[in-house]
Amino acid sequence: MANLKTNVNSNILISDTMNLDRKRGSYMDKQVYTDYFFDEPAFNTHDGGYVALETPTTQQTPLAIPALAVPDSETVHEVSYTITAQESSAQLLPGKRTKTWGYNADILGRTIILQDGQDVHITLKNQLPELTTFHWHGLNVSGPIIDGGCHAPVYPGKSSKIDFTLHQQAATTWLHPHPCPSTAEQVWHGLAAAVIVKDKHEASLHLPRNYGVDDIPVVLQDRRFHEDNQLNYRADYDPDGVQGPTALINGTVNPYFDVTSQRLRLRLLDGANRREWRLHFSNDLPFTQIAGDGGLLPDAVDLTHLMITCAERAEIIVDFSQYHAGDEVVLYSDDTPLIHFRIHDFKADPEPLPTHLLDIQAPTVDPATPIRKVVMSGMDESVMLDGKKFDMQRIDAEQPMGQAQYWDITNTNDMTGGMVHPFHIHGTQFLVISRNGHAPYPNEHGYKDTVGVNPGETVRILVRFDLPGIYMYHCHIIEHEDGGMMAQIESYDTSKPQPTYKLMDMETLSKAFAAERGIPVSELWMAGMDSYAKMGMKM
Ligand SMILES: [Cu+2]
């Protein structure tokens, strides 16, 4: 791991708050990073207009905490869930309820808990009016069916079953739909749920884990509300990613949370279609990042600012020991308040947080293995991956199962006018090795499945698939993936004959969507279709 833990950069400051805390001895000799690390000229860049968040004018309401999904059955070794994608409505704003979709919930979804080592059985039920898929973003499961990408549709009124054994360290992962090219619209309707993986190692550490009290998921999204408080995806459609001016946190507009513990663990998830979040608290209160997408960081990192790109997760611990009942601490993105933390009496917890969290042994790479090059290019409709648009029937690359390979992910947008493209791989967790040859950011030394790539940058990652299958990899600005900035790789077992996979095709999906909407295929509109049509390319 030593080669991954290279030198930290120069963005180190000890804030005044930290000096105060230092006197109390609780932050002795810690570095606190005070910037977002990403390239500032790329912030908010967006062909066709960036939509800034607006400060909400509605009354503060309690932050919704997604209920825990109730297993159909559970033992130490085995768990069964039924996950139902359903139509519903939610009271998001005063007045009319907003029509929404959710997983076992009105909007978003119940939080699913899985244990490392468990045999997992999930019944996927679709009670939506159209086909969907159930994609397990960040889970080490095999593609293309269990993983729930575009090849695994569940049709309306139908259900299917998946079974897998989970071998994965504790992490905050998530579930969202992935039916190409309508992923973005289905997420916009409300489909997204936290999936928390637990393991014995994480359970042995002194960290908050009382769900809903001192350990909460925080799903960061944004929406635009139209007449009668309704969503209108097509009206808001933008090939560079749909945005809205209203922050929606766990499906709550203008939330507050009652803090009743000294430390609070926030499992942050950027569940937005396009928006990156630049997070900081009132008075630059420092916080501690303990985990990224794939679980614990090797060492806790203290920050005052944190940027997460689409689909990324960060688990942070906020310590309110310097505050008193009646105080309020606000979480912001840029200048927009997101959550008001109302401080109540709490019991002091004198035991410090662990600083070393996890030993990570990077897999070794055979020097003879070529470095895989992946290029994300374009903006708007022109987005491509390796100069091509996604084709469900085309397998773009192969990698032997169990073999670690370096992948160089390049974003060819230029530095002044390009976007940060969040690059995601299905079915595995990778390590970030370098950014343009320099050390990764200090808070990305743990396993990840999504990494923001700055314009003009090449990010080297170390990738290994532990299961055979077909895995999608793509930009996670969801309109970019729908628009074709996506490809797929086959991981194969070298000791066995390569299997033939039955892959979904656009014609089958288009016919199904059209039939479900009661329209001819010629009238079918789905988000990504314009991106192919405008480039004169066949979907
Ligand atoms: Cu992108």
XYZ file of C-alpha atoms and ligand atoms in Angstrom:
540
model
C 0.000 0.000 0.000
C 2.972 2.317 0.544
C 3.081 3.232 -3.138
C -0.546 4.347 -2.969
C -0.139 6.457 0.111
C 2.225 8.863 -1.597
C 2.871 12.392 -0.495
C 0.025 14.702 0.230
C -0.136 17.916 -1.731
C 0.288 21.397 -0.460
C -3.322 22.190 0.366
C -2.839 21.841 4.067
C -3.929 24.336 6.626
C -4.788 24.093 10.242
C -7.951 26.108 10.695
C -8.691 28.227 13.742
C -11.319 25.744 14.806
C -8.697 23.048 14.740
C -6.368 25.147 16.860
C -9.144 25.443 19.415
C -9.647 21.736 19.328
C -5.938 21.177 19.513
C -5.871 22.864 22.877
C -8.347 20.264 24.028
C -6.079 17.640 22.577
C -8.693 16.000 20.404
C -7.096 16.820 17.056
C -3.434 16.620 17.999
C -1.133 17.015 15.024
C -3.744 16.329 12.397
C -3.668 17.741 8.893
C -6.890 19.298 7.762
C -7.469 19.683 4.028
C -9.364 22.782 3.107
C -10.085 22.549 -0.592
C -12.143 20.504 -3.020
C -9.090 19.075 -4.846
C -10.898 19.033 -8.222
C -10.046 21.611 -10.906
C -12.053 24.719 -10.174
C -12.395 25.938 -13.802
C -14.433 22.782 -14.475
C -16.932 23.407 -11.675
C -20.455 23.884 -13.001
C -19.356 23.775 -16.644
C -22.291 22.619 -18.705
C -23.206 23.055 -22.346
C -26.614 24.672 -22.532
C -26.552 26.251 -19.106
C -25.832 25.295 -15.563
C -28.755 25.427 -13.123
C -27.614 26.788 -9.772
C -29.237 25.594 -6.566
C -31.579 28.058 -4.917
C -32.013 28.580 -1.198
C -35.366 27.026 -0.313
C -38.158 29.306 0.813
C -40.436 26.612 2.225
C -40.520 25.778 5.921
C -37.831 23.504 7.305
C -39.084 19.942 7.669
C -37.514 16.925 9.379
C -34.984 15.102 7.210
C -36.601 11.883 6.003
C -34.607 8.862 7.133
C -35.364 5.934 4.818
C -36.800 3.032 6.798
C -34.799 -0.179 6.818
C -36.001 -2.803 4.363
C -37.426 -5.776 6.239
C -35.945 -9.101 5.097
C -38.368 -11.874 4.106
C -36.066 -14.089 6.150
C -32.627 -13.765 7.655
C -29.983 -15.844 9.389
C -26.303 -15.043 9.931
C -25.496 -16.801 6.662
C -28.464 -15.978 4.497
C -30.874 -13.141 3.769
C -33.884 -12.752 1.468
C -35.494 -9.500 0.419
C -38.337 -8.548 -1.883
C -37.664 -5.212 -3.552
C -40.644 -3.667 -5.296
C -40.296 -0.779 -7.701
C -43.579 1.073 -7.378
C -45.487 4.194 -8.383
C -46.557 6.470 -5.589
C -46.638 10.096 -4.523
C -44.850 12.132 -1.883
C -45.500 15.382 -0.030
C -42.347 17.189 -1.121
C -43.696 20.740 -1.191
C -46.739 22.439 0.345
C -49.821 21.803 -1.797
C -50.208 18.936 -4.228
C -48.320 15.702 -3.686
C -45.663 14.949 -6.293
C -46.050 11.777 -8.352
C -42.970 9.687 -7.593
C -41.427 6.247 -7.939
C -39.666 4.331 -5.182
C -38.389 0.979 -3.946
C -40.749 -0.259 -1.216
C -41.290 3.441 -0.542
C -43.023 6.514 -1.953
C -39.725 7.969 -3.124
C -36.132 6.661 -3.100
C -36.208 3.386 -1.223
C -35.908 1.522 1.998
C -32.294 1.019 3.047
C -31.097 -2.528 2.426
C -28.596 -4.108 4.807
C -26.347 -6.940 3.613
C -23.572 -8.726 5.484
C -20.250 -9.770 4.012
C -20.313 -13.536 3.450
C -24.105 -13.829 3.282
C -25.999 -15.778 0.665
C -28.359 -13.150 -0.699
C -31.687 -13.863 -2.411
C -33.618 -10.949 -3.826
C -36.996 -10.986 -5.507
C -37.229 -8.016 -7.868
C -40.809 -6.911 -8.442
C -41.800 -4.327 -10.988
C -45.071 -2.548 -10.247
C -44.175 0.426 -12.426
C -46.025 1.084 -15.685
C -42.836 0.360 -17.650
C -39.853 -1.973 -17.648
C -36.977 -1.304 -15.323
C -33.800 -2.959 -14.106
C -32.344 -3.226 -10.596
C -28.668 -2.213 -10.694
C -26.554 -2.862 -7.598
C -24.111 0.010 -7.888
C -20.925 -0.878 -6.033
C -21.728 -4.486 -5.189
C -19.229 -7.128 -6.246
C -21.764 -9.207 -8.140
C -21.603 -10.751 -11.576
C -22.931 -9.111 -14.721
C -24.893 -8.839 -16.883
C -27.978 -10.225 -15.097
C -27.441 -10.116 -11.302
C -25.694 -6.733 -11.619
C -28.921 -5.408 -13.107
C -27.637 -3.380 -16.041
C -29.508 -2.925 -19.312
C -29.496 -6.663 -20.074
C -31.748 -7.569 -17.162
C -35.147 -5.923 -17.663
C -38.029 -6.774 -15.364
C -41.257 -6.044 -17.197
C -44.269 -4.328 -15.589
C -46.289 -6.651 -13.384
C -43.505 -9.224 -13.467
C -40.807 -10.255 -11.042
C -37.505 -12.065 -11.190
C -35.082 -13.495 -8.669
C -31.368 -13.049 -8.171
C -29.103 -15.031 -5.872
C -25.503 -14.319 -5.006
C -23.003 -14.743 -2.216
C -21.603 -11.419 -1.138
C -17.865 -11.124 -0.603
C -17.274 -7.513 0.098
C -16.010 -5.226 2.823
C -18.350 -2.887 4.683
C -19.451 -0.055 2.387
C -22.274 2.265 1.406
C -23.439 1.115 -2.009
C -26.739 1.771 -3.748
C -29.526 0.491 -5.922
C -30.816 2.341 -8.963
C -32.479 1.491 -12.303
C -30.325 1.056 -15.408
C -32.551 0.444 -18.462
C -30.710 2.013 -21.385
C -31.413 4.679 -22.463
C -33.954 5.579 -19.804
C -31.850 5.326 -16.646
C -31.814 9.074 -16.100
C -35.570 9.512 -16.342
C -36.282 6.604 -13.986
C -33.823 7.930 -11.404
C -35.427 11.376 -11.810
C -38.801 9.836 -10.887
C -37.289 8.817 -7.546
C -35.729 5.367 -7.853
C -32.598 5.125 -5.690
C -31.909 3.350 -2.403
C -28.947 2.968 -0.084
C -27.504 -0.536 0.245
C -25.283 -0.814 3.303
C -22.797 -3.668 3.458
C -21.564 -4.606 6.927
C -18.621 -6.703 8.009
C -16.872 -7.820 11.205
C -13.898 -5.496 10.811
C -15.962 -2.323 10.513
C -18.122 -3.523 13.419
C -15.009 -3.734 15.601
C -14.129 -0.049 15.173
C -15.318 2.760 17.414
C -17.610 4.421 14.858
C -21.230 5.579 15.059
C -23.597 2.921 13.665
C -26.962 3.452 15.306
C -29.048 3.764 12.108
C -31.256 6.825 12.002
C -29.770 8.273 15.189
C -26.037 8.773 14.707
C -25.606 6.964 11.372
C -27.741 8.209 8.495
C -27.775 7.940 4.735
C -27.805 11.323 2.980
C -28.972 11.044 -0.630
C -28.158 14.298 -2.410
C -30.377 15.106 -5.397
C -31.848 18.112 -7.132
C -35.141 18.562 -8.933
C -37.234 21.161 -10.704
C -40.897 21.257 -9.732
C -43.432 22.244 -12.380
C -47.139 23.046 -12.113
C -48.879 21.394 -9.160
C -45.484 20.343 -7.772
C -44.974 17.729 -10.490
C -41.733 16.570 -12.111
C -41.464 16.886 -15.882
C -38.337 15.150 -17.059
C -38.770 15.827 -20.742
C -39.394 19.531 -20.185
C -36.138 19.722 -18.220
C -34.166 17.441 -20.531
C -30.587 18.443 -21.161
C -28.109 16.048 -22.808
C -25.388 17.273 -20.441
C -27.434 16.199 -17.449
C -30.769 17.262 -16.051
C -30.645 19.605 -13.086
C -33.106 21.440 -10.914
C -32.769 24.426 -8.610
C -34.239 22.648 -5.571
C -32.037 20.402 -3.457
C -33.825 17.239 -2.406
C -32.098 15.462 0.471
C -33.435 11.958 1.188
C -36.485 13.215 -0.664
C -36.860 16.195 1.687
C -36.903 19.851 0.651
C -35.214 22.140 3.194
C -34.575 19.528 5.883
C -33.390 19.760 9.443
C -32.006 16.935 11.560
C -32.084 16.706 15.357
C -28.593 15.887 16.585
C -28.656 13.836 19.792
C -25.157 12.408 19.736
C -21.712 13.991 19.853
C -20.737 12.377 16.582
C -22.836 11.858 13.520
C -21.944 9.552 10.646
C -23.278 10.772 7.305
C -23.289 8.283 4.457
C -23.265 10.823 1.637
C -24.399 9.654 -1.779
C -24.437 11.858 -4.852
C -27.676 10.511 -6.290
C -28.115 13.430 -8.683
C -28.293 12.953 -12.443
C -25.610 15.533 -13.118
C -24.855 17.709 -10.120
C -21.595 17.562 -8.236
C -21.813 18.665 -4.605
C -19.266 20.901 -2.938
C -19.952 20.322 0.712
C -18.897 22.286 3.764
C -20.378 23.186 7.137
C -20.992 26.476 8.904
C -17.793 28.093 10.175
C -15.798 25.576 8.165
C -16.355 22.979 10.860
C -13.833 20.213 10.141
C -15.089 16.690 9.636
C -13.488 13.313 9.135
C -13.915 11.171 6.048
C -13.716 7.496 6.974
C -14.939 5.782 3.810
C -15.364 6.218 0.079
C -17.443 4.274 -2.448
C -16.069 0.833 -1.641
C -15.640 1.120 2.106
C -13.190 2.339 4.706
C -10.210 4.469 3.764
C -6.878 3.140 5.010
C -6.609 6.213 7.252
C -9.197 8.751 8.312
C -8.831 12.099 6.525
C -9.779 15.432 8.074
C -11.374 17.972 5.787
C -13.336 21.189 5.806
C -14.509 20.823 2.189
C -15.531 17.819 0.137
C -16.630 17.521 -3.466
C -18.426 14.397 -4.612
C -19.361 13.681 -8.213
C -22.361 11.722 -9.475
C -22.748 8.270 -7.881
C -19.796 8.722 -5.517
C -20.202 8.052 -1.824
C -18.318 9.439 1.147
C -18.863 8.499 4.757
C -17.992 11.354 7.055
C -18.062 11.784 10.818
C -19.058 15.191 12.119
C -18.090 15.929 15.712
C -20.371 18.434 17.431
C -18.450 18.468 20.751
C -17.842 22.218 20.576
C -21.575 22.934 20.224
C -24.372 23.110 22.773
C -28.089 22.462 22.843
C -29.829 25.158 20.819
C -26.947 25.652 18.383
C -27.360 24.970 14.689
C -24.790 23.760 12.179
C -25.617 23.966 8.480
C -24.350 21.757 5.670
C -23.944 23.717 2.450
C -23.196 22.975 -1.172
C -21.385 26.055 -2.442
C -23.554 28.775 -0.875
C -26.832 26.876 -0.696
C -27.908 25.455 2.677
C -28.758 21.739 2.400
C -29.387 20.455 5.945
C -29.820 22.301 9.228
C -28.396 20.247 12.086
C -30.200 21.282 15.268
C -28.038 20.455 18.262
C -29.649 18.940 21.342
C -28.125 17.624 24.563
C -25.885 14.671 23.958
C -23.639 12.432 26.001
C -19.962 13.216 25.560
C -17.969 10.471 23.880
C -14.394 10.891 25.079
C -13.055 7.934 23.110
C -11.277 9.230 19.991
C -12.131 7.967 16.526
C -9.721 5.405 15.149
C -7.210 7.018 12.793
C -6.036 3.882 11.009
C -9.076 2.121 9.615
C -8.110 -0.558 7.148
C -5.075 -2.331 5.728
C -5.254 -2.325 1.955
C -2.940 -4.563 0.003
C -3.009 -3.445 -3.615
C -3.023 -6.425 -5.988
C 0.229 -6.829 -7.894
C 0.276 -6.164 -11.619
C 2.309 -8.262 -14.037
C 4.551 -5.663 -15.750
C 3.887 -7.403 -19.079
C 0.174 -6.574 -18.846
C -0.642 -3.689 -21.189
C -2.302 -0.612 -19.708
C -5.880 -0.314 -20.846
C -6.739 3.110 -22.309
C -10.243 4.474 -21.893
C -11.200 7.843 -23.363
C -14.236 9.892 -22.358
C -14.827 12.603 -24.925
C -17.329 15.263 -25.844
C -20.148 17.060 -24.104
C -23.852 17.329 -24.905
C -24.959 14.899 -27.644
C -21.376 14.320 -28.800
C -20.352 12.303 -25.729
C -18.542 9.064 -26.526
C -16.407 6.444 -24.916
C -13.338 5.410 -26.910
C -14.752 7.298 -29.896
C -17.922 5.203 -29.959
C -21.397 5.298 -28.567
C -22.692 2.413 -26.484
C -24.097 -0.634 -28.228
C -25.762 -3.222 -25.998
C -24.799 -6.006 -28.376
C -21.110 -5.094 -28.591
C -18.541 -6.296 -26.077
C -15.821 -3.673 -26.194
C -13.063 -5.263 -24.145
C -11.991 -8.367 -22.261
C -10.038 -8.929 -19.075
C -9.144 -12.247 -17.441
C -10.935 -12.746 -14.145
C -8.637 -12.291 -11.160
C -5.990 -10.398 -13.129
C -5.207 -6.852 -11.965
C -4.773 -4.309 -14.752
C -4.058 -0.607 -14.865
C -6.653 1.403 -16.703
C -5.836 4.953 -17.807
C -9.063 6.937 -17.938
C -8.693 10.113 -19.976
C -11.144 12.995 -20.174
C -10.342 14.828 -23.414
C -12.547 17.835 -22.606
C -10.295 20.854 -22.333
C -9.457 22.462 -19.062
C -11.355 25.696 -19.558
C -14.598 24.446 -21.063
C -14.951 20.832 -20.052
C -16.815 18.896 -17.428
C -15.659 16.559 -14.708
C -16.858 13.156 -15.950
C -17.416 10.649 -13.118
C -16.152 7.289 -14.409
C -17.854 4.161 -13.047
C -17.264 0.423 -13.484
C -19.904 -2.174 -12.613
C -19.291 -5.224 -10.471
C -15.974 -4.334 -8.865
C -14.085 -1.873 -6.700
C -10.841 -0.327 -7.957
C -7.958 1.658 -6.506
C -7.024 5.129 -7.741
C -3.299 5.075 -8.491
C -2.558 8.522 -9.902
C -3.938 11.677 -11.506
C -1.813 12.890 -14.430
C 1.064 11.023 -12.819
C 0.610 12.720 -9.461
C -0.712 11.288 -6.217
C -4.467 10.764 -5.972
C -6.427 13.102 -3.738
C -5.827 12.361 -0.033
C -9.383 11.070 0.445
C -9.365 8.551 -2.417
C -6.924 5.955 -1.126
C -9.681 3.441 -0.424
C -11.602 1.249 -2.836
C -13.836 3.086 -5.260
C -16.222 2.314 -8.095
C -16.612 5.875 -9.392
C -13.920 8.493 -9.870
C -14.292 12.066 -11.094
C -11.911 12.784 -13.975
C -11.057 16.448 -14.569
C -10.925 17.917 -18.087
C -7.576 17.151 -19.690
C -6.752 14.607 -17.020
C -5.755 10.940 -17.083
C -6.621 9.003 -13.947
C -4.855 5.656 -13.546
C -6.867 3.056 -11.683
C -6.135 -0.557 -10.748
C -8.970 -2.857 -11.756
C -9.632 -6.515 -11.054
C -12.821 -8.480 -11.624
C -13.293 -11.356 -9.217
C -16.286 -12.830 -11.029
C -16.859 -13.702 -14.670
C -19.440 -11.664 -16.552
C -20.262 -8.660 -18.697
C -19.741 -5.331 -16.967
C -20.690 -1.870 -18.137
C -18.322 1.063 -17.615
C -19.336 4.633 -18.234
C -19.650 8.259 -17.273
C -22.125 8.539 -14.402
C -23.604 11.845 -15.451
C -26.686 9.806 -16.135
C -27.683 11.610 -19.338
C -24.148 10.992 -20.627
C -24.487 7.235 -20.082
C -27.943 7.238 -21.685
C -26.395 9.294 -24.499
C -23.853 6.571 -25.209
C -20.775 7.459 -23.107
C -20.611 3.835 -22.080
C -19.046 0.520 -23.034
C -18.882 -3.029 -21.696
C -16.151 -5.462 -20.817
C -16.192 -9.213 -20.438
C -14.335 -10.733 -17.513
C -13.641 -14.396 -18.248
C -12.361 -17.384 -16.357
C -9.188 -18.529 -18.156
C -9.684 -22.100 -16.912
C -13.046 -22.513 -18.626
C -14.453 -22.096 -22.124
C -15.822 -18.561 -22.573
C -19.594 -18.591 -22.172
C -21.945 -16.973 -24.653
C -24.078 -14.269 -23.101
C -27.541 -13.425 -24.255
C -27.411 -9.652 -24.534
C -30.375 -7.318 -24.742
C -30.922 -5.331 -27.934
C -32.372 -1.909 -28.592
C -35.197 -3.174 -30.788
C -36.590 -5.431 -28.069
C -36.342 -2.672 -25.465
C -37.845 -0.012 -27.743
C -40.793 -2.223 -28.652
C -41.423 -2.997 -24.996
C -41.253 0.652 -23.900
C -43.532 1.707 -26.772
C -46.068 -1.014 -25.971
C -46.043 -0.071 -22.274
C -46.683 3.570 -23.175
C -49.328 2.606 -25.732
C -47.582 4.384 -28.617
C -45.944 3.268 -31.873
C -42.161 2.809 -31.711
C -41.804 5.772 -34.085
C -43.209 8.064 -31.371
C -41.055 6.686 -28.571
C -38.859 9.239 -26.837
C -36.203 8.291 -24.354
C -33.482 10.553 -23.033
C -30.431 9.100 -24.761
C -32.092 8.724 -28.154
C -31.478 12.344 -29.163
C -27.762 11.937 -28.550
C -27.552 9.131 -31.106
C -29.917 10.796 -33.582
C -28.138 14.166 -33.528
C -24.809 12.419 -34.171
C -26.366 10.480 -37.048
C -25.714 7.226 -35.191
C -27.890 4.171 -34.763
C -28.853 3.254 -31.265
Cu -19.843 12.639 -18.625
